[in-house]
Coordinates of N, CA and C in Angstrom, one line a residue:
A141 N 206.0 -51.5 -2.1 CA 205.4 -50.3 -2.5 C 206.4 -49.2 -2.8
T142 N 207.6 -49.4 -2.4 CA 208.6 -48.3 -2.6 C 209.0 -48.3 -4.1
K143 N 209.3 -47.1 -4.6 CA 209.7 -46.9 -5.9 C 211.2 -46.7 -6.0
D144 N 211.8 -46.6 -4.9 CA 213.3 -46.5 -4.8 C 214.0 -47.8 -5.2
E145 N 214.6 -47.8 -6.3 CA 215.3 -49.0 -6.9 C 216.3 -49.6 -5.9
A146 N 217.1 -48.7 -5.3 CA 218.2 -49.1 -4.4 C 217.6 -49.8 -3.2
K147 N 216.5 -49.3 -2.7 CA 215.8 -50.0 -1.5 C 215.2 -51.3 -2.0
K148 N 214.6 -51.3 -3.2 CA 214.1 -52.6 -3.7 C 215.2 -53.7 -3.7
H149 N 216.3 -53.3 -4.2 CA 217.4 -54.2 -4.3 C 217.9 -54.7 -3.0
R150 N 217.9 -53.8 -2.0 CA 218.3 -54.2 -0.6 C 217.3 -55.2 0.0
Y151 N 216.0 -54.9 -0.2 CA 214.9 -55.7 0.3 C 215.0 -57.1 -0.3
R152 N 215.2 -57.1 -1.7 CA 215.3 -58.4 -2.3 C 216.4 -59.2 -1.8
Q153 N 217.6 -58.5 -1.6 CA 218.8 -59.2 -1.1 C 218.5 -59.8 0.3
K154 N 217.8 -59.0 1.2 CA 217.5 -59.5 2.6 C 216.6 -60.6 2.5
I155 N 215.6 -60.5 1.7 CA 214.6 -61.6 1.6 C 215.3 -62.9 1.1
S156 N 216.2 -62.8 0.2 CA 216.9 -63.9 -0.3 C 217.8 -64.5 0.8
E157 N 218.4 -63.7 1.6 CA 219.2 -64.2 2.7 C 218.4 -64.9 3.7
Y158 N 217.2 -64.4 4.0 CA 216.3 -65.0 5.0 C 215.8 -66.4 4.5
M159 N 215.5 -66.4 3.2 CA 215.0 -67.7 2.6 C 216.1 -68.7 2.6
T160 N 217.3 -68.3 2.3 CA 218.5 -69.2 2.3 C 218.7 -69.8 3.7
R161 N 218.6 -68.9 4.7 CA 218.8 -69.2 6.1 C 217.8 -70.2 6.6
A162 N 216.5 -70.0 6.2 CA 215.4 -70.9 6.6 C 215.6 -72.2 5.9
E163 N 216.1 -72.3 4.7 CA 216.3 -73.5 4.0 C 217.5 -74.3 4.7
D164 N 218.5 -73.6 5.1 CA 219.6 -74.2 5.8 C 219.2 -74.8 7.2
I165 N 218.3 -74.1 7.9 CA 217.8 -74.6 9.2 C 217.0 -75.8 9.0
K166 N 216.1 -75.8 7.9 CA 215.3 -77.0 7.6 C 216.2 -78.2 7.3
K167 N 217.2 -78.0 6.5 CA 218.2 -79.1 6.2 C 218.9 -79.6 7.4
H168 N 219.2 -78.7 8.3 CA 219.9 -79.1 9.6 C 219.0 -79.9 10.4
I169 N 217.7 -79.5 10.5 CA 216.7 -80.3 11.3 C 216.5 -81.7 10.7
E170 N 216.4 -81.8 9.4 CA 216.3 -83.0 8.7 C 217.5 -83.9 8.9
K171 N 218.7 -83.3 8.9 CA 219.9 -84.1 9.2 C 219.9 -84.7 10.6
E172 N 219.5 -83.8 11.6 CA 219.5 -84.3 12.9 C 218.4 -85.4 13.1
K173 N 217.3 -85.3 12.4 CA 216.3 -86.4 12.4 C 217.0 -87.7 11.9
Q174 N 217.7 -87.6 10.8 CA 218.3 -88.7 10.2 C 219.4 -89.3 11.1
D175 N 220.1 -88.5 11.8 CA 221.1 -88.9 12.7 C 220.6 -89.4 14.1
G176 N 219.3 -89.3 14.3 CA 218.7 -89.7 15.5 C 219.0 -88.8 16.7
K177 N 219.3 -87.6 16.4 CA 219.6 -86.6 17.5 C 218.5 -85.6 17.7
Y178 N 217.3 -86.0 17.3 CA 216.2 -85.1 17.3 C 215.3 -85.4 18.5
H179 N 215.0 -84.3 19.3 CA 214.0 -84.4 20.4 C 213.0 -83.3 20.2
K180 N 211.7 -83.7 20.0 CA 210.7 -82.8 19.8 C 209.7 -82.9 21.0
Q181 N 209.3 -81.8 21.6 CA 208.4 -81.8 22.7 C 207.1 -81.0 22.3
I182 N 206.0 -81.6 22.5 CA 204.7 -80.9 22.2 C 204.0 -80.8 23.5
R183 N 203.6 -79.6 23.8 CA 202.8 -79.3 25.0 C 201.3 -79.2 24.6
I184 N 200.5 -80.1 25.1 CA 199.0 -80.0 24.8 C 198.4 -79.3 26.0
E185 N 197.8 -78.2 25.7 CA 197.2 -77.4 26.8 C 195.8 -78.0 27.2
E186 N 195.3 -77.7 28.4 CA 194.0 -78.1 28.8 C 192.9 -77.6 27.9
N187 N 192.1 -78.4 27.4 CA 190.9 -78.1 26.5 C 191.4 -77.8 25.1
A188 N 192.6 -78.0 24.8 CA 193.1 -77.8 23.4 C 192.5 -78.8 22.5
T189 N 192.3 -78.4 21.2 CA 191.8 -79.3 20.2 C 192.8 -79.3 19.0
G190 N 192.6 -80.3 18.1 CA 193.5 -80.4 17.0 C 194.6 -81.3 17.2
F191 N 194.5 -82.2 18.2 CA 195.6 -83.2 18.5 C 195.1 -84.6 18.4
G192 N 194.4 -84.9 17.3 CA 194.1 -86.3 17.0 C 195.4 -87.2 16.8
Y193 N 195.2 -88.5 16.8 CA 196.4 -89.3 16.6 C 197.1 -89.1 15.4
E194 N 196.5 -88.8 14.3 CA 197.2 -88.6 13.0 C 198.1 -87.4 13.2
K195 N 197.6 -86.3 13.8 CA 198.4 -85.1 14.0 C 199.7 -85.5 14.8
L196 N 199.7 -86.3 15.8 CA 200.9 -86.7 16.6 C 201.8 -87.7 15.9
F197 N 201.2 -88.7 15.3 CA 202.0 -89.8 14.9 C 202.4 -89.9 13.4
Q198 N 201.6 -89.4 12.5 CA 201.8 -89.7 11.1 C 203.1 -89.2 10.5
E199 N 203.6 -88.2 11.1 CA 205.0 -87.7 10.7 C 206.0 -88.8 10.8
Y200 N 205.8 -89.7 11.8 CA 206.8 -90.7 12.0 C 206.5 -92.1 11.5
L201 N 205.3 -92.2 11.0 CA 204.8 -93.5 10.4 C 205.2 -93.6 8.9
T202 N 206.5 -93.8 8.7 CA 207.0 -93.9 7.3 C 206.6 -95.2 6.8
E203 N 206.8 -95.4 5.5 CA 206.3 -96.6 4.8 C 207.0 -97.8 5.2
I204 N 208.2 -97.7 5.9 CA 208.9 -98.9 6.3 C 208.4 -99.4 7.7
V205 N 207.5 -98.7 8.3 CA 207.0 -99.1 9.6 C 206.1 -100.4 9.4
S206 N 206.6 -101.5 10.0 CA 205.8 -102.7 10.0 C 205.5 -103.3 11.3
E207 N 206.1 -102.7 12.4 CA 205.9 -103.3 13.7 C 205.8 -102.1 14.7
V208 N 204.9 -102.2 15.7 CA 204.6 -101.2 16.6 C 204.5 -101.8 18.0
W209 N 205.1 -101.1 19.0 CA 205.0 -101.5 20.4 C 204.2 -100.4 21.2
V210 N 203.2 -100.8 21.9 CA 202.4 -99.9 22.7 C 202.5 -100.3 24.2
E211 N 203.1 -99.5 25.0 CA 203.1 -99.8 26.5 C 202.3 -98.7 27.2
D212 N 201.2 -99.2 27.8 CA 200.3 -98.3 28.4 C 199.5 -99.1 29.5
P213 N 199.6 -98.8 30.8 CA 199.0 -99.6 31.8 C 197.4 -99.4 31.8
Y214 N 196.9 -98.5 31.1 CA 195.4 -98.2 31.2 C 194.6 -98.4 30.0
I215 N 195.0 -99.5 29.2 CA 194.1 -99.9 28.1 C 193.0 -100.8 28.7
R216 N 192.0 -100.2 29.1 CA 191.0 -101.0 30.0 C 189.6 -100.8 29.5
H217 N 188.7 -101.2 30.3 CA 187.3 -101.3 30.0 C 186.7 -99.9 29.7
V218 N 185.8 -99.8 28.7 CA 185.3 -98.5 28.3 C 184.5 -97.7 29.4
H219 N 184.0 -98.4 30.4 CA 183.2 -97.7 31.4 C 184.0 -97.4 32.6
Q220 N 185.3 -97.6 32.6 CA 186.1 -97.3 33.8 C 186.2 -95.8 34.0
A221 N 185.5 -95.3 35.0 CA 185.6 -93.9 35.5 C 185.9 -92.9 34.4
S222 N 185.0 -92.8 33.5 CA 185.1 -91.8 32.4 C 186.2 -92.0 31.4
R223 N 186.9 -93.1 31.5 CA 188.0 -93.4 30.6 C 187.4 -94.2 29.3
Y224 N 188.0 -93.9 28.2 CA 187.5 -94.6 27.0 C 188.8 -95.2 26.3
S225 N 189.6 -95.8 27.2 CA 190.9 -96.3 26.7 C 190.8 -97.4 25.7
L226 N 189.9 -98.3 25.8 CA 189.8 -99.4 24.7 C 189.4 -98.8 23.4
Y227 N 188.5 -97.8 23.4 CA 188.1 -97.1 22.2 C 189.3 -96.3 21.6
N228 N 190.0 -95.7 22.5 CA 191.2 -94.9 22.1 C 192.3 -95.8 21.4
F229 N 192.5 -97.0 22.0 CA 193.4 -97.9 21.4 C 192.9 -98.4 20.1
L230 N 191.6 -98.7 20.0 CA 191.0 -99.1 18.7 C 191.2 -98.0 17.7
R231 N 191.0 -96.8 18.1 CA 191.2 -95.6 17.1 C 192.6 -95.6 16.7
F232 N 193.6 -95.8 17.6 CA 195.0 -95.8 17.2 C 195.3 -96.9 16.2
C233 N 194.7 -98.1 16.4 CA 194.9 -99.2 15.5 C 194.3 -98.9 14.1
E234 N 193.2 -98.2 14.1 CA 192.5 -97.8 12.8 C 193.5 -96.9 12.0
M235 N 194.1 -96.0 12.7 CA 195.1 -95.1 12.1 C 196.2 -95.9 11.5
L236 N 196.7 -96.9 12.2 CA 197.8 -97.8 11.7 C 197.4 -98.5 10.4
V237 N 196.2 -99.1 10.5 CA 195.6 -99.8 9.3 C 195.5 -99.0 8.1
K238 N 195.1 -97.7 8.3 CA 194.9 -96.8 7.1 C 196.2 -96.4 6.4
G239 N 197.3 -96.6 7.1 CA 198.6 -96.3 6.4 C 199.1 -94.9 6.7
P240 N 200.1 -94.4 5.9 CA 200.7 -95.0 4.8 C 201.7 -96.2 5.0
C241 N 201.9 -96.5 6.3 CA 202.8 -97.6 6.7 C 202.1 -98.9 6.5
K242 N 202.8 -100.0 6.5 CA 202.3 -101.3 6.2 C 202.5 -102.2 7.5
V243 N 201.8 -101.8 8.5 CA 201.9 -102.5 9.8 C 201.5 -103.9 9.8
K244 N 202.3 -104.8 10.2 CA 202.0 -106.3 10.3 C 201.8 -106.8 11.7
T245 N 202.5 -106.1 12.7 CA 202.4 -106.6 14.1 C 202.3 -105.4 15.0
I246 N 201.4 -105.6 16.0 CA 201.2 -104.6 17.0 C 201.4 -105.3 18.4
H247 N 202.3 -104.9 19.2 CA 202.6 -105.5 20.5 C 202.0 -104.5 21.6
L248 N 201.0 -105.0 22.3 CA 200.4 -104.2 23.4 C 200.8 -104.8 24.8
L249 N 201.4 -104.0 25.6 CA 201.7 -104.3 27.0 C 200.9 -103.4 27.9
T250 N 200.0 -104.0 28.7 CA 199.1 -103.2 29.5 C 199.0 -103.9 30.9
S251 N 198.1 -103.4 31.7 CA 197.8 -104.0 33.0 C 196.4 -104.5 33.0
Y252 N 196.1 -105.5 33.9 CA 194.7 -105.9 34.0 C 193.8 -104.9 34.7
D253 N 192.6 -104.8 34.2 CA 191.6 -104.0 34.9 C 191.4 -104.5 36.3
E254 N 191.3 -103.7 37.2 CA 191.0 -104.1 38.6 C 189.5 -104.3 38.8
G255 N 189.2 -105.4 39.5 CA 187.8 -105.6 39.8 C 187.0 -106.2 38.7
N256 N 185.7 -105.8 38.6 CA 184.8 -106.5 37.7 C 185.0 -106.2 36.2
G257 N 185.9 -105.3 35.9 CA 186.1 -104.9 34.5 C 187.1 -105.8 33.7
R258 N 187.7 -106.8 34.4 CA 188.7 -107.6 33.7 C 188.2 -108.4 32.5
S259 N 187.1 -109.0 32.7 CA 186.5 -109.9 31.7 C 186.1 -109.0 30.5
Q260 N 185.5 -107.8 30.7 CA 185.2 -107.0 29.6 C 186.4 -106.4 28.9
Q261 N 187.5 -106.1 29.7 CA 188.7 -105.7 29.1 C 189.3 -106.7 28.2
I262 N 189.4 -108.0 28.6 CA 189.9 -109.1 27.8 C 189.1 -109.3 26.6
S263 N 187.8 -109.3 26.7 CA 186.9 -109.6 25.6 C 187.0 -108.5 24.6
G264 N 187.1 -107.2 25.1 CA 187.3 -106.1 24.1 C 188.6 -106.2 23.4
L265 N 189.7 -106.5 24.1 CA 191.0 -106.6 23.4 C 191.0 -107.8 22.4
E266 N 190.3 -108.9 22.8 CA 190.2 -110.0 21.8 C 189.4 -109.7 20.6
E267 N 188.4 -108.8 20.8 CA 187.6 -108.4 19.6 C 188.4 -107.5 18.7
I268 N 189.2 -106.6 19.3 CA 190.1 -105.8 18.4 C 191.2 -106.7 17.7
Q269 N 191.7 -107.7 18.5 CA 192.6 -108.6 17.9 C 192.1 -109.4 16.7
Q270 N 190.8 -109.8 16.8 CA 190.2 -110.6 15.7 C 189.9 -109.6 14.5
S271 N 189.5 -108.4 14.8 CA 189.2 -107.5 13.8 C 190.5 -107.1 13.0
L272 N 191.6 -106.9 13.7 CA 192.9 -106.6 13.1 C 193.3 -107.7 12.2
R273 N 193.1 -109.0 12.6 CA 193.4 -110.1 11.9 C 192.8 -110.1 10.5
N274 N 191.6 -109.6 10.4 CA 190.9 -109.4 9.1 C 191.7 -108.5 8.1
Y275 N 192.5 -107.7 8.7 CA 193.3 -106.7 7.9 C 194.8 -107.2 7.8
G276 N 195.0 -108.4 8.2 CA 196.4 -108.9 8.0 C 197.4 -108.4 9.1
V277 N 196.8 -107.9 10.2 CA 197.6 -107.4 11.3 C 197.5 -108.3 12.5
T278 N 198.6 -108.7 13.1 CA 198.7 -109.5 14.3 C 198.8 -108.6 15.5
L279 N 197.9 -108.8 16.5 CA 198.0 -108.0 17.8 C 198.4 -109.0 18.9
N280 N 199.6 -108.8 19.4 CA 200.1 -109.6 20.5 C 199.8 -108.8 21.8
I281 N 199.1 -109.5 22.8 CA 198.7 -108.8 24.0 C 199.4 -109.4 25.2
A282 N 200.0 -108.6 26.0 CA 200.7 -109.1 27.3 C 200.2 -108.2 28.4
F283 N 200.2 -108.7 29.6 CA 199.8 -108.0 30.8 C 201.0 -108.0 31.8
S284 N 201.1 -106.8 32.5 CA 202.1 -106.7 33.5 C 201.5 -105.9 34.7
S285 N 201.8 -106.4 35.9 CA 201.3 -105.7 37.1 C 202.3 -104.6 37.5
S286 N 203.5 -104.5 36.9 CA 204.4 -103.5 37.3 C 204.7 -102.4 36.3
I287 N 203.9 -102.4 35.2 CA 204.1 -101.4 34.1 C 203.6 -100.0 34.6
H288 N 204.4 -99.0 34.4 CA 204.0 -97.6 34.8 C 204.2 -96.7 33.6
D289 N 205.3 -96.9 32.9 CA 205.6 -95.9 31.8 C 204.6 -96.1 30.6
R290 N 204.4 -95.0 29.9 CA 203.6 -95.0 28.7 C 204.5 -94.6 27.5
E291 N 204.6 -95.5 26.6 CA 205.4 -95.1 25.4 C 204.9 -96.0 24.2
I292 N 205.2 -95.4 23.0 CA 204.9 -96.0 21.7 C 206.1 -96.0 20.9
R293 N 206.5 -97.2 20.3 CA 207.7 -97.3 19.5 C 207.4 -97.9 18.1
F294 N 208.0 -97.4 17.1 CA 207.9 -97.9 15.8 C 209.2 -98.5 15.4
N295 N 209.2 -99.5 14.5 CA 210.5 -100.2 14.2 C 211.3 -99.4 13.2
N296 N 211.0 -98.2 12.9 CA 211.9 -97.3 12.2 C 212.7 -96.5 13.1
G297 N 212.6 -96.7 14.5 CA 213.4 -96.1 15.5 C 212.8 -95.0 16.3
W298 N 211.6 -94.5 15.8 CA 211.0 -93.4 16.5 C 210.2 -93.9 17.8
M299 N 210.3 -93.1 18.8 CA 209.7 -93.4 20.1 C 208.9 -92.2 20.6
I300 N 207.7 -92.4 21.0 CA 206.8 -91.3 21.4 C 206.4 -91.6 22.9
K301 N 206.6 -90.6 23.8 CA 206.2 -90.8 25.2 C 205.1 -89.7 25.4
I302 N 203.9 -90.1 25.8 CA 202.9 -89.2 26.2 C 202.5 -89.3 27.6
G303 N 202.5 -88.2 28.3 CA 202.3 -88.3 29.8 C 201.1 -89.1 30.2
R304 N 200.0 -88.9 29.4 CA 198.8 -89.6 29.7 C 198.5 -90.8 28.8
G305 N 199.5 -91.3 28.1 CA 199.3 -92.4 27.2 C 198.3 -92.0 26.1
L306 N 197.6 -93.0 25.6 CA 196.7 -92.7 24.5 C 195.4 -92.0 25.0
D307 N 195.3 -92.0 26.3 CA 194.0 -91.5 27.0 C 194.1 -90.1 27.4
Y308 N 194.5 -89.2 26.4 CA 194.6 -87.7 26.7 C 193.4 -86.9 26.3
F309 N 192.4 -87.6 25.8 CA 191.2 -86.9 25.3 C 190.1 -86.9 26.5
K310 N 189.4 -85.8 26.5 CA 188.4 -85.6 27.5 C 187.1 -86.4 27.1
K311 N 186.3 -86.8 28.1 CA 185.1 -87.4 27.8 C 184.2 -86.5 27.0
P312 N 183.6 -87.0 25.9 CA 182.7 -86.2 25.1 C 181.5 -85.7 25.9
Q313 N 181.0 -84.5 25.5 CA 179.8 -84.0 26.3 C 178.6 -84.8 26.1
G314 N 178.5 -85.5 24.9 CA 177.3 -86.3 24.6 C 177.6 -87.2 23.4
R315 N 176.8 -88.2 23.2 CA 177.0 -89.0 22.0 C 176.8 -88.3 20.7
F316 N 176.2 -87.2 20.7 CA 175.9 -86.5 19.5 C 176.5 -85.1 19.5
S317 N 177.6 -84.9 20.3 CA 178.3 -83.7 20.3 C 179.5 -83.7 19.4
I318 N 179.9 -82.5 18.9 CA 181.1 -82.4 18.0 C 182.3 -82.8 18.8
G319 N 183.1 -83.7 18.1 CA 184.3 -84.2 18.8 C 184.1 -85.7 19.2
Y320 N 182.8 -86.2 19.2 CA 182.6 -87.5 19.6 C 183.3 -88.5 18.7
C321 N 183.1 -88.3 17.4 CA 183.7 -89.2 16.4 C 185.1 -88.7 15.9
D322 N 185.2 -87.4 15.7 CA 186.5 -86.8 15.2 C 187.4 -86.3 16.3
F323 N 188.5 -87.1 16.5 CA 189.3 -86.7 17.7 C 190.0 -85.4 17.5
D324 N 190.2 -84.9 16.3 CA 190.8 -83.6 16.1 C 189.9 -82.5 16.7
L325 N 188.7 -82.8 16.9 CA 187.7 -81.8 17.5 C 187.4 -82.0 18.9
R326 N 188.1 -83.1 19.5 CA 187.8 -83.4 20.9 C 188.8 -82.6 21.8
P327 N 188.2 -82.0 22.8 CA 189.1 -81.3 23.8 C 190.0 -82.3 24.5
C328 N 191.2 -81.8 24.9 CA 192.2 -82.7 25.5 C 192.5 -82.3 26.9
H329 N 193.0 -83.3 27.7 CA 193.6 -83.0 29.0 C 195.0 -82.4 28.8
E330 N 195.5 -81.7 29.7 CA 196.8 -81.2 29.6 C 197.8 -82.3 29.7
T331 N 198.8 -82.4 28.8 CA 199.8 -83.4 28.8 C 201.0 -83.0 27.9
T332 N 202.1 -83.7 28.0 CA 203.3 -83.4 27.3 C 203.6 -84.6 26.4
V333 N 204.0 -84.4 25.2 CA 204.4 -85.4 24.3 C 205.9 -85.2 23.9
D334 N 206.7 -86.3 24.1 CA 208.1 -86.2 23.8 C 208.4 -87.2 22.7
V335 N 209.1 -86.8 21.7 CA 209.5 -87.6 20.6 C 211.0 -87.8 20.5
F336 N 211.5 -89.0 20.5 CA 212.9 -89.3 20.5 C 213.2 -90.3 19.3
H337 N 214.5 -90.5 19.1 CA 214.9 -91.6 18.2 C 215.7 -92.6 19.0
T338 N 215.5 -93.9 18.8 CA 216.2 -94.8 19.6 C 217.8 -94.8 19.3
K339 N 218.2 -94.3 18.2 CA 219.6 -94.1 18.0 C 220.3 -93.2 19.1
H340 N 219.4 -92.3 19.6 CA 220.0 -91.3 20.5 C 219.5 -91.5 22.0
T341 N 219.0 -92.7 22.3 CA 218.6 -93.0 23.7 C 219.5 -94.2 24.2
K342 N 220.0 -94.0 25.4 CA 220.9 -95.0 26.0 C 220.1 -96.2 26.5
K343 N 220.6 -97.4 26.2 CA 220.0 -98.6 26.8 C 220.6 -98.8 28.2
M344 N 219.7 -99.1 29.2 CA 220.2 -99.3 30.5 C 220.3 -100.8 30.7

């Protein structure tokens, strides 16, 4: 709004400097990503919305991703104490099928449901396995009694660790409540998401 030409010139110069600096920072971050020296942490607050799987993962699902590893001890029966873990895993698989990556193989490592839910857990996973086969995707399922960590890895080197695994969404208020179908609108439990690149993680 100023009519002072000298001030206008200084403002334009400052704006240009800030834009150049922002571009340099962006290039630096991109270079660190390429070098595998990038660590991003996302804090999901209690009852926060807008954190569907696409929001968390699609940035790292580049076109070269063809293989995915999911380690989560609680991919279990849908009626287990308000958990919807099997549905959550199915939703995650749907995101992979939609692309833009061309996933051919998904490896799932989880633990057996304790008690009466084991047969439903296995039949549910087998149904997901068969359904994925119709889309040309192989689901390899393995069980471990000692698994505790929760992590997801892509064969382009990215690794995502979520404190609660895939099960960070709260139980919907009802079958016809907003957020039941669209996970972006579903309130979340508090959790932390850490993103690393395997080039920058030490193998023990």
